[in-house]
XYZ file of C-alpha atoms in Angstrom:
697
model
C -17.535 10.242 15.273
C -13.940 10.821 14.332
C -13.072 7.185 14.948
C -16.033 6.002 12.917
C -15.035 8.424 10.109
C -11.444 7.118 10.048
C -12.763 3.473 9.997
C -14.978 4.123 7.009
C -12.292 5.895 5.062
C -9.710 3.293 5.908
C -12.181 0.533 4.877
C -12.716 2.240 1.512
C -8.916 2.635 0.922
C -8.194 -0.953 1.821
C -10.852 -2.368 -0.503
C -9.506 -0.317 -3.329
C -5.798 -0.864 -2.648
C -5.675 -4.486 -1.546
C -8.597 -6.282 -3.201
C -10.084 -6.668 -6.602
C -13.670 -5.856 -5.545
C -15.550 -3.152 -7.268
C -16.393 -0.345 -4.842
C -19.307 2.118 -4.806
C -18.307 5.009 -2.539
C -21.223 7.156 -1.642
C -22.234 9.628 1.033
C -24.181 12.782 1.688
C -23.086 16.103 0.188
C -20.041 17.456 1.955
C -18.717 14.104 3.334
C -15.358 14.262 1.625
C -15.706 11.995 -1.378
C -13.624 14.294 -3.633
C -10.956 14.570 -0.873
C -10.821 10.707 -0.761
C -10.195 10.557 -4.499
C -7.436 13.175 -4.248
C -5.676 11.278 -1.454
C -6.100 7.903 -3.182
C -4.080 9.022 -6.220
C -1.188 9.616 -3.952
C -1.507 6.308 -2.134
C -2.101 3.571 -4.615
C 0.495 1.733 -6.672
C -2.218 0.448 -8.920
C -2.367 1.759 -12.419
C -5.442 4.014 -12.446
C -7.272 6.516 -14.556
C -9.995 8.930 -13.440
C -13.026 9.778 -15.641
C -16.214 11.746 -15.198
C -19.428 12.217 -17.242
C -18.971 15.964 -17.949
C -16.072 18.161 -18.968
C -16.236 20.412 -15.908
C -16.472 17.379 -13.560
C -13.560 15.750 -15.287
C -11.395 18.915 -14.976
C -12.315 19.249 -11.284
C -11.472 15.611 -10.658
C -8.181 15.844 -12.481
C -9.278 13.334 -15.030
C -10.887 13.058 -18.526
C -14.382 12.583 -19.769
C -15.728 9.120 -20.234
C -16.608 9.766 -23.848
C -13.175 11.079 -24.780
C -11.223 8.244 -23.137
C -13.411 5.482 -24.517
C -14.511 7.265 -27.741
C -18.156 6.558 -27.091
C -20.940 8.205 -29.188
C -23.189 10.605 -27.236
C -26.486 8.935 -28.216
C -28.107 5.847 -26.710
C -26.082 2.644 -26.753
C -28.385 -0.372 -26.747
C -26.574 -3.696 -26.158
C -24.872 -4.732 -29.349
C -25.036 -1.311 -30.934
C -21.463 -0.473 -30.095
C -18.963 -2.483 -32.098
C -15.628 -2.132 -30.217
C -13.684 -3.709 -33.108
C -14.532 -0.726 -35.247
C -13.292 1.935 -32.733
C -9.986 3.362 -33.800
C -7.668 3.760 -30.770
C -4.005 4.783 -30.746
C -1.369 2.281 -29.678
C -0.850 4.312 -26.518
C -4.579 4.023 -25.553
C -4.667 0.343 -26.215
C -1.644 -0.192 -24.010
C -3.264 1.862 -21.350
C -6.443 -0.279 -21.505
C -4.496 -3.503 -21.325
C -2.467 -2.536 -18.376
C -5.106 -0.761 -16.358
C -5.798 -1.959 -12.764
C -8.317 0.549 -11.538
C -10.900 2.742 -13.262
C -12.290 5.565 -11.131
C -15.650 7.108 -12.265
C -16.515 10.251 -10.443
C -20.085 11.693 -10.280
C -21.465 8.270 -10.956
C -25.005 9.477 -10.326
C -24.922 11.210 -13.737
C -23.642 8.217 -15.732
C -26.220 6.241 -17.715
C -26.304 2.430 -17.482
C -25.679 2.003 -21.228
C -22.581 4.228 -21.086
C -21.220 1.873 -18.338
C -21.922 -1.029 -20.636
C -20.086 0.718 -23.435
C -17.023 1.034 -21.220
C -17.392 -2.703 -20.486
C -17.463 -3.582 -24.163
C -14.336 -1.534 -24.913
C -12.279 -2.955 -22.076
C -13.205 -6.580 -22.705
C -12.379 -6.145 -26.424
C -8.946 -4.589 -25.946
C -7.973 -6.580 -22.867
C -8.975 -9.868 -24.495
C -10.761 -10.890 -21.353
C -14.358 -11.985 -20.969
C -14.907 -10.898 -17.372
C -17.068 -7.721 -16.887
C -14.971 -4.665 -17.660
C -12.157 -6.831 -18.841
C -11.251 -7.659 -15.274
C -10.572 -3.952 -14.390
C -11.449 -2.944 -10.844
C -14.023 -0.126 -10.611
C -14.249 2.628 -8.020
C -17.589 4.437 -8.513
C -17.938 7.690 -6.530
C -21.163 9.657 -6.171
C -24.403 10.226 -4.333
C -27.542 8.864 -5.977
C -29.648 11.483 -4.166
C -27.968 14.187 -6.210
C -28.207 14.917 -9.877
C -29.386 12.097 -12.176
C -28.270 11.209 -15.662
C -29.643 13.145 -18.600
C -31.841 10.801 -20.624
C -33.705 12.195 -23.651
C -37.058 10.672 -24.465
C -35.775 9.386 -27.800
C -32.805 7.753 -26.142
C -34.978 6.016 -23.517
C -37.199 4.644 -26.233
C -34.167 2.763 -27.607
C -32.891 1.702 -24.142
C -36.178 0.671 -22.406
C -36.376 -2.760 -23.958
C -32.980 -3.612 -22.377
C -32.788 -1.644 -19.113
C -35.024 -1.375 -16.129
C -33.497 1.999 -15.319
C -31.093 4.531 -16.885
C -29.195 4.874 -13.556
C -25.709 3.343 -13.492
C -26.760 0.346 -11.360
C -28.985 -0.775 -14.239
C -25.798 -1.702 -16.188
C -25.971 -5.214 -17.518
C -22.240 -5.637 -16.998
C -22.302 -4.278 -13.404
C -25.066 -6.677 -12.481
C -22.719 -9.584 -13.430
C -19.993 -8.488 -11.006
C -20.454 -7.961 -7.245
C -19.498 -4.737 -5.626
C -19.338 -3.395 -2.039
C -20.950 -0.164 -1.024
C -19.302 2.178 1.571
C -21.190 5.251 2.670
C -19.281 8.100 4.293
C -21.412 9.654 6.946
C -19.623 12.528 8.631
C -20.497 15.825 7.181
C -17.823 18.526 6.903
C -19.820 21.190 5.158
C -22.508 21.834 7.825
C -22.125 21.891 11.627
C -25.687 22.922 12.509
C -27.425 19.633 13.567
C -30.793 21.144 12.991
C -29.961 21.873 9.401
C -28.217 18.566 8.918
C -31.379 16.704 10.058
C -33.510 18.600 7.574
C -31.030 17.876 4.724
C -30.925 14.220 5.663
C -34.705 14.039 5.658
C -34.920 15.634 2.182
C -32.184 13.308 0.915
C -34.001 10.236 2.177
C -37.486 11.570 1.137
C -38.864 11.360 4.637
C -39.124 15.074 5.527
C -41.846 15.677 8.039
C -44.471 18.528 7.851
C -42.802 20.336 10.777
C -39.366 20.111 9.114
C -40.720 21.450 5.837
C -42.428 24.294 7.788
C -39.209 25.091 9.554
C -37.298 25.118 6.209
C -39.966 27.391 4.620
C -39.587 29.901 7.409
C -36.432 30.878 5.341
C -38.810 32.218 2.699
C -38.485 36.026 2.619
C -40.729 37.769 0.151
C -39.077 40.519 -1.924
C -35.671 39.712 -0.434
C -33.108 41.780 -2.293
C -29.802 42.004 -0.381
C -26.985 44.379 -1.276
C -24.170 42.800 -3.212
C -21.555 43.340 -0.429
C -23.403 40.699 1.664
C -22.334 38.001 -0.853
C -25.581 36.131 -1.579
C -25.684 33.971 -4.675
C -28.923 32.727 -6.291
C -29.219 29.012 -7.216
C -31.828 28.427 -9.803
C -33.091 25.407 -11.706
C -32.702 26.784 -15.285
C -29.754 28.098 -17.140
C -31.865 30.886 -18.731
C -32.929 32.229 -15.342
C -29.292 32.354 -14.095
C -28.127 34.136 -17.293
C -30.893 36.649 -17.152
C -30.134 37.623 -13.506
C -26.419 37.935 -14.195
C -26.889 40.006 -17.385
C -29.380 42.387 -15.773
C -27.217 42.888 -12.715
C -24.093 43.534 -14.777
C -25.918 45.956 -17.097
C -27.222 47.906 -14.147
C -23.734 48.701 -12.926
C -22.566 52.199 -14.045
C -18.856 51.178 -14.237
C -17.148 50.338 -17.598
C -16.840 46.749 -18.720
C -13.509 45.021 -18.951
C -13.110 41.936 -21.157
C -10.523 39.469 -19.824
C -9.485 36.962 -22.526
C -8.225 33.539 -21.670
C -5.115 31.963 -23.078
C -6.041 28.687 -24.617
C -3.373 26.270 -25.861
C -3.614 22.803 -27.299
C -6.716 20.745 -26.872
C -9.192 22.206 -24.434
C -12.927 21.698 -25.485
C -15.206 24.576 -24.936
C -17.668 22.416 -22.840
C -14.923 22.001 -20.279
C -14.056 25.720 -19.927
C -14.246 26.387 -16.104
C -15.272 30.035 -16.777
C -15.832 32.234 -19.814
C -13.020 32.441 -22.341
C -13.944 36.181 -22.759
C -14.878 37.132 -19.254
C -16.874 40.450 -19.018
C -16.475 41.991 -15.576
C -17.065 45.384 -13.957
C -16.059 47.019 -10.723
C -18.933 46.308 -8.398
C -19.769 42.938 -9.978
C -20.471 39.943 -7.731
C -18.143 37.080 -8.600
C -17.427 33.547 -7.505
C -14.113 31.840 -7.394
C -14.079 28.733 -9.556
C -10.806 27.254 -8.339
C -9.157 26.489 -5.040
C -6.159 28.525 -4.020
C -3.354 26.001 -3.962
C -0.826 28.362 -2.474
C 0.236 28.156 1.180
C -2.129 31.099 2.011
C -5.294 29.348 0.874
C -7.005 32.683 0.377
C -9.928 31.434 -1.671
C -11.806 28.237 -2.595
C -14.059 27.020 -5.336
C -17.435 28.676 -4.613
C -16.219 31.625 -2.450
C -18.214 34.825 -3.253
C -16.986 38.390 -3.396
C -17.327 41.765 -5.034
C -14.941 43.418 -7.431
C -13.471 46.634 -5.959
C -10.925 47.454 -8.623
C -9.195 45.903 -11.700
C -6.594 46.433 -14.312
C -5.320 44.464 -17.286
C -3.740 41.747 -15.107
C -5.222 41.885 -11.602
C -8.769 41.795 -10.313
C -9.327 42.891 -6.699
C -12.122 40.983 -5.007
C -13.479 41.822 -1.561
C -15.119 38.902 0.233
C -17.417 39.517 3.199
C -15.267 37.574 5.650
C -11.853 38.908 4.500
C -10.354 42.135 5.968
C -9.013 43.346 2.605
C -9.508 42.696 -1.081
C -7.737 39.691 -2.652
C -5.550 40.333 -5.668
C -6.562 37.765 -8.228
C -4.234 36.926 -11.143
C -4.858 34.403 -13.942
C -4.532 30.711 -12.999
C -4.135 27.591 -15.084
C -6.331 24.604 -15.765
C -4.991 21.588 -17.621
C -6.744 19.176 -19.907
C -4.871 15.879 -19.530
C -4.521 12.779 -21.536
C -3.406 9.455 -20.141
C -0.387 7.924 -21.844
C 2.352 5.448 -21.143
C 5.804 6.565 -20.096
C 8.239 4.919 -22.524
C 10.987 4.737 -19.911
C 9.131 3.484 -16.825
C 6.057 2.091 -18.553
C 3.911 3.881 -15.943
C 0.661 5.593 -16.718
C 1.295 9.253 -16.790
C -0.991 12.252 -16.992
C 0.106 14.127 -20.024
C -1.188 17.786 -20.427
C -2.588 18.194 -23.912
C -4.391 21.519 -23.409
C -4.076 24.579 -21.214
C -6.669 27.177 -20.131
C -5.379 30.298 -18.382
C -7.897 32.827 -17.070
C -8.814 34.704 -13.889
C -10.509 32.059 -11.652
C -13.813 34.058 -11.515
C -17.215 34.102 -12.973
C -20.274 36.291 -12.540
C -22.116 34.994 -9.526
C -25.313 36.828 -8.752
C -26.823 33.533 -10.004
C -25.752 30.032 -11.138
C -27.743 26.857 -11.977
C -28.176 24.193 -9.343
C -26.556 21.771 -11.784
C -23.331 23.967 -11.913
C -23.343 24.260 -8.135
C -22.783 20.549 -7.434
C -19.565 20.221 -5.429
C -19.543 23.885 -4.264
C -19.990 25.407 -0.831
C -21.636 28.822 -0.106
C -21.939 30.879 3.110
C -25.012 32.678 1.825
C -27.402 31.617 -0.885
C -30.920 32.349 -2.304
C -32.499 29.153 -3.409
C -34.988 29.240 -6.282
C -35.870 25.567 -6.407
C -39.720 25.586 -6.227
C -39.746 24.576 -9.933
C -37.300 21.660 -9.476
C -37.788 19.319 -12.380
C -35.260 16.570 -11.635
C -34.645 14.185 -8.805
C -32.100 15.590 -6.338
C -32.227 19.207 -7.414
C -33.689 20.506 -4.139
C -31.241 18.520 -2.062
C -28.251 19.605 -4.144
C -29.320 23.303 -3.902
C -29.947 23.271 -0.178
C -26.867 21.241 0.722
C -24.555 23.796 -0.885
C -25.141 26.108 2.073
C -23.171 25.892 5.274
C -25.950 27.003 7.538
C -29.777 27.358 7.631
C -29.397 30.990 8.653
C -27.348 31.700 5.516
C -30.129 30.355 3.316
C -32.977 32.352 1.911
C -35.819 30.847 -0.251
C -37.092 32.701 -3.283
C -40.316 30.689 -2.999
C -41.475 28.218 -0.365
C -40.405 24.674 -1.173
C -43.562 22.561 -1.981
C -43.488 18.914 -0.882
C -44.013 17.719 -4.460
C -40.689 19.381 -5.539
C -38.773 16.960 -3.304
C -39.042 14.213 -5.861
C -38.899 10.655 -4.788
C -38.105 7.629 -6.937
C -39.113 4.170 -5.667
C -36.217 2.591 -7.598
C -33.702 4.789 -5.879
C -35.254 4.131 -2.494
C -34.931 0.419 -3.174
C -31.354 0.873 -4.288
C -30.492 2.808 -1.213
C -31.801 -0.014 0.993
C -29.748 -2.431 -1.077
C -26.624 -0.282 -0.506
C -27.137 -0.640 3.187
C -27.044 -4.410 2.935
C -23.839 -4.297 0.892
C -21.783 -2.402 3.425
C -18.769 -4.606 4.166
C -17.054 -5.233 7.470
C -13.443 -6.056 8.348
C -14.012 -9.745 7.927
C -15.271 -9.269 4.394
C -12.289 -7.118 3.713
C -9.983 -9.813 4.928
C -11.740 -12.490 2.950
C -11.598 -10.302 -0.170
C -7.902 -9.688 0.179
C -7.341 -13.493 0.701
C -9.428 -14.391 -2.371
C -7.700 -11.671 -4.485
C -4.193 -13.043 -3.567
C -5.288 -16.607 -4.169
C -6.706 -15.760 -7.596
C -3.448 -13.950 -8.551
C -1.450 -17.025 -7.553
C -3.671 -19.326 -9.617
C -3.105 -16.896 -12.551
C 0.600 -16.924 -11.968
C 0.795 -20.692 -12.343
C -1.779 -20.917 -15.101
C -0.457 -21.746 -18.580
C -3.878 -21.863 -20.309
C -3.062 -19.070 -22.711
C 0.232 -20.589 -23.701
C -1.440 -23.915 -24.131
C -4.120 -22.394 -26.421
C -1.475 -20.688 -28.609
C 0.658 -23.882 -28.818
C -2.417 -25.748 -30.016
C -3.230 -23.055 -32.478
C 0.254 -23.263 -33.987
C -0.031 -27.049 -34.255
C -3.387 -26.720 -36.012
C -2.008 -24.291 -38.593
C 1.023 -26.614 -39.168
C -1.358 -29.525 -39.613
C -3.405 -27.676 -42.195
C -0.477 -26.385 -44.294
C 2.138 -29.100 -44.101
C 2.895 -28.824 -47.770
C 3.828 -25.164 -47.495
C 6.214 -25.615 -44.573
C 9.752 -26.748 -44.259
C 10.122 -30.052 -42.475
C 12.372 -28.425 -39.875
C 9.558 -26.125 -38.934
C 7.164 -28.922 -37.948
C 9.830 -30.993 -36.182
C 11.158 -28.003 -34.393
C 7.793 -26.821 -33.140
C 6.741 -30.319 -32.186
C 9.886 -30.537 -29.982
C 8.780 -27.290 -28.333
C 5.226 -28.543 -27.822
C 6.333 -31.841 -26.333
C 8.665 -30.082 -23.904
C 5.961 -27.612 -22.947
C 3.506 -30.478 -22.296
C 5.904 -32.554 -20.208
C 7.768 -29.913 -18.215
C 5.296 -27.004 -17.913
C 1.620 -27.688 -18.678
C 1.349 -30.949 -16.693
C 3.505 -29.710 -13.787
C 1.526 -26.458 -13.592
C -1.774 -28.276 -13.485
C -0.574 -30.539 -10.625
C 0.945 -27.585 -8.769
C -2.289 -25.593 -9.034
C -4.012 -28.482 -7.255
C -1.378 -28.385 -4.535
C -1.737 -24.631 -4.197
C -5.397 -25.154 -3.165
C -4.320 -27.342 -0.254
C -2.011 -24.516 1.029
C -4.705 -21.839 0.861
C -5.845 -21.134 4.314
C -8.959 -19.667 5.879
C -6.832 -18.071 8.614
C -3.833 -16.736 6.703
C -3.330 -14.489 3.785
C -1.113 -16.056 1.102
C 1.387 -13.243 1.489
C 1.698 -14.137 5.229
C 1.721 -17.957 4.873
C 5.363 -19.165 5.216
C 4.667 -22.726 3.984
C 2.933 -21.431 0.938
C 5.596 -18.797 0.291
C 8.245 -21.559 0.431
C 6.358 -23.638 -2.195
C 5.817 -20.534 -4.325
C 9.546 -19.719 -4.298
C 10.598 -23.244 -5.243
C 8.008 -23.513 -8.012
C 8.923 -20.114 -9.365
C 12.578 -21.152 -9.557
C 11.645 -24.324 -11.388
C 9.354 -22.647 -14.018
C 11.873 -19.809 -14.476
C 14.679 -22.256 -15.359
C 12.576 -24.277 -17.767
C 11.222 -21.212 -19.561
C 14.468 -19.314 -19.783
C 16.857 -22.165 -20.404
C 14.724 -24.454 -22.622
C 11.355 -23.232 -23.917
C 12.315 -19.658 -25.063
C 15.511 -20.682 -26.797
C 13.724 -23.614 -28.507
C 10.936 -21.311 -29.681
C 13.232 -18.621 -30.948
C 15.314 -21.067 -32.876
C 12.319 -22.765 -34.549
C 12.450 -22.057 -38.362
C 9.655 -19.834 -39.496
C 9.974 -19.721 -43.277
C 7.259 -20.960 -45.531
C 6.749 -21.125 -49.257
C 3.346 -19.450 -48.578
C 3.765 -15.896 -47.316
C 0.200 -15.900 -45.863
C 0.849 -19.017 -43.792
C 4.239 -17.665 -42.745
C 2.632 -14.442 -41.518
C 0.025 -16.288 -39.524
C 2.609 -18.521 -37.845
C 4.937 -15.656 -37.091
C 2.217 -13.770 -35.377
C 1.009 -16.754 -33.303
C 4.500 -17.824 -32.336
C 5.312 -14.271 -31.166
C 2.093 -14.138 -29.112
C 3.283 -17.337 -27.519
C 6.660 -15.743 -26.968
C 5.007 -12.796 -25.208
C 3.108 -15.108 -22.788
C 6.273 -16.945 -21.902
C 8.173 -13.677 -21.391
C 5.509 -12.400 -19.007
C 5.588 -15.636 -17.105
C 9.360 -15.524 -16.935
C 9.417 -12.032 -15.452
C 6.707 -12.883 -12.946
C 8.481 -16.060 -11.814
C 11.744 -14.127 -11.496
C 10.086 -11.591 -9.104
C 8.402 -14.443 -7.162
C 11.642 -16.321 -6.444
C 12.000 -14.120 -3.401
C 8.366 -14.510 -2.353
C 4.910 -13.550 -3.576
C 3.478 -9.991 -2.957
C 0.247 -9.067 -4.748
C 0.951 -5.511 -5.783
C 4.483 -6.331 -6.816
C 3.214 -9.241 -8.914
C 0.709 -6.910 -10.687
C 3.356 -4.346 -11.387
C 5.828 -6.923 -12.821
C 3.183 -8.510 -14.998
C 2.292 -5.205 -16.589
C 5.889 -4.106 -17.031
C 6.759 -7.376 -18.727
C 3.901 -7.004 -21.196
C 5.083 -3.479 -22.019
C 8.786 -4.354 -22.259
C 8.437 -7.371 -24.503
C 10.192 -7.167 -27.847
C 9.156 -9.838 -30.363
C 11.860 -11.726 -32.074
C 10.437 -11.382 -35.563
C 10.109 -8.136 -37.389
C 6.405 -8.629 -38.363
C 5.497 -9.334 -34.754
C 7.082 -6.095 -33.694
C 4.721 -4.378 -35.974
C 1.748 -6.366 -34.878
C 2.336 -5.516 -31.194
C 0.756 -2.059 -31.770
C 0.007 -1.721 -28.036
C 3.687 -1.782 -27.184
C 6.600 0.440 -27.957
C 6.932 1.404 -31.655
C 8.786 -1.083 -33.857
C 12.043 -0.307 -35.361
C 11.835 -1.425 -38.928
C 14.968 -1.276 -40.994
C 15.503 -1.368 -44.757
C 12.965 -3.690 -46.492
C 14.354 -6.909 -47.959
C 11.080 -8.426 -49.131
C 7.623 -7.303 -50.137
C 6.386 -8.370 -46.747
C 8.982 -6.201 -45.039
C 8.150 -3.271 -47.358
C 4.405 -3.472 -46.727
C 4.953 -3.784 -42.954
C 7.225 -0.749 -42.939
C 4.753 1.257 -44.979
C 1.857 0.246 -42.760
C 3.789 1.308 -39.617
C 4.610 4.693 -41.125
C 1.052 5.303 -42.146
C -0.276 4.292 -38.678
C 2.237 6.620 -36.950
C 1.441 9.561 -39.311
C -2.343 9.259 -38.775
C -2.186 8.396 -35.031
C -3.821 5.021 -35.451
C -2.969 1.355 -35.089
C -1.295 -0.698 -37.871
C -4.243 -3.128 -38.467
C -6.525 -0.089 -39.129
C -4.276 0.677 -42.133
C -3.900 -2.879 -43.416
C -5.260 -5.920 -41.577
C -3.279 -9.095 -41.257
C -5.522 -10.816 -43.795
C -5.232 -7.921 -46.293
C -1.487 -7.849 -45.922
C -1.267 -11.617 -46.549
C -3.575 -11.385 -49.603
C -1.566 -8.568 -51.070
C 1.552 -10.757 -50.884
C -0.172 -13.810 -52.254
C -2.012 -12.100 -55.126
C 0.479 -9.252 -55.947
C -2.126 -7.062 -57.804
C -0.653 -4.995 -60.597
C -3.446 -2.442 -61.286
C -6.053 -0.365 -59.391
C -8.710 -2.741 -60.728
C -6.977 -5.770 -59.328
C -6.360 -4.024 -56.103
C -10.080 -3.333 -55.727
C -10.530 -7.105 -55.561
C -8.444 -7.351 -52.395
C -10.470 -7.586 -49.214
C -10.086 -4.324 -47.250
C -9.888 -2.024 -50.269
C -12.586 0.156 -51.771
C -12.528 2.948 -54.370
C -11.655 5.620 -51.848
C -8.728 3.681 -50.364
C -7.406 2.714 -53.827
C -7.542 6.445 -54.819
C -5.755 7.451 -51.553
C -2.977 4.873 -51.292
C -3.364 2.584 -54.310
C -0.306 3.900 -56.222
C 1.864 3.600 -53.148
C 0.895 -0.027 -52.609
C 1.334 -0.899 -56.300
C 4.713 0.820 -56.368
C 5.895 -1.371 -53.449
C 4.610 -4.492 -55.209
C 6.464 -3.546 -58.427
C 9.644 -2.864 -56.457
C 9.739 -5.775 -54.108
C 7.337 -8.337 -55.579
């Protein structure tokens, strides 16, 4: 079993680290999915972020919520309802989206299909790529036999015309991209095979009458254990859990103590791991809500105990299996935000909020929903009124042993809810389990695609053609030197780069081998090194100097702005190619190529001042003293964007900027006629804009 376990984990790691395949990592409760995620973050060199559907799940996974990262509304999102172009993201977040390699979604069973499609829309929009999820690799972690997504009837009315199911696998984007499924099988939480068999039968909805009868032998009428035994009640409804805890606390004769949390920065209330004002008494039954990260490992998330003493700083908790009470002091939870390190250009986890509180909560009872991910030695299960798929399984699987489990009511067979759609999905998962051969093929295809991308100049070709089209449409407004200079660039690009690259891509195909990875193919590596040296020389010695020296002045400011922006986009593409070819002169290695490509995109500094401002997803522009109206408006726009934590085009779009320069309005009434201005905007910033026009126009 150990060998099989290691093989499954290693297979999952290799698919995530060395391929671009999307991965659905599943497994029964207690099989180590969360541990896998924790280890993965230490192993991968890919740029990743972790998200989860709820605040508590996100804090536990060390990530952020889906809705906060992607700024999605909480209601239903029918296809086409989300308009990504209207979402206002900071420059930092756009940079994060554009350089992301891997998106990890934990507790995927609770994510709705339309939410996954909302993520797809945002990533495609800001990565400027049409592939599902903008080409980002997905790692989806969860067990579909556990808690389902919450779908209100009104939301499903809106979604039903588009989706067969609200579960994540109903996502229209996900259906367009293949993924592999890997199911972890070894259970760490339980060791009793008899109990494991019952749990597996419930999970797979094939429990026999004899198994159900054996389970229901754990029903004990009027069971009321003393608190020192450490039983916790798991119930289906929040109200029931609250009533049990309140009544138990009130019955204790000892005085109440209110422990107040320290909350700093941004930490939303729905993500609080315990009460901000925690009312406790000596004699109260409590549960730890955090793992002890110290060397002693004295407690874990879900451990039950009883308070024996307390003062202003320390709560003493006696757990049934410990020889003496544990001294519990306040611990810290962090709310993180993903950002870009300006020095290394790596994705970093930046703490934006801090919650400090004793890692305890009242625990005579909690809801089954809140128990997901926890482990208990002793539990009273009140699940006869289970109303959602997976509730009975989640509740029972929290327990380590059958002997430590007591039923408040017998479990009726109808409460073990089955869904035909999930049964079909589980069968499909079994057919998608990959083997080592598929892993090898996926690695090979991933490396081959990266090489084809490396030697593709399609984007540069598109931008070159775009510039030529603008030049052709506005010849009268351009200096003659501009047209001749850019035509020289276009001719050189066509002869020495585009044509050569197309021919080399055809040659690459002949070097691709069914029996060797590109990284391990010496003949292919030799060709890559020689081609990289050639393209590096042409780009660095000829193309970039020619592009930078091309005149960019026009008698029409609007045309000049459009050309500046397009030429600097072209400069960015060439800069990225140059950096990638430089790194490939010594040989091609997939992860190194990805890293260099992202670093180049982040490090690029456009040659023109306006382009610096337009590259809002890169490091902030350094705009000096304005010399023209254009410079003044660009500088003002940048300052406004920085002040209000938004992107420059959200303040003034490129078209609005160009129209202001062409029209030069002199009054609020004339300013209202400019596209992008309304009465509110004129009232807020009109005088500033008009003042700049008077000074520099």
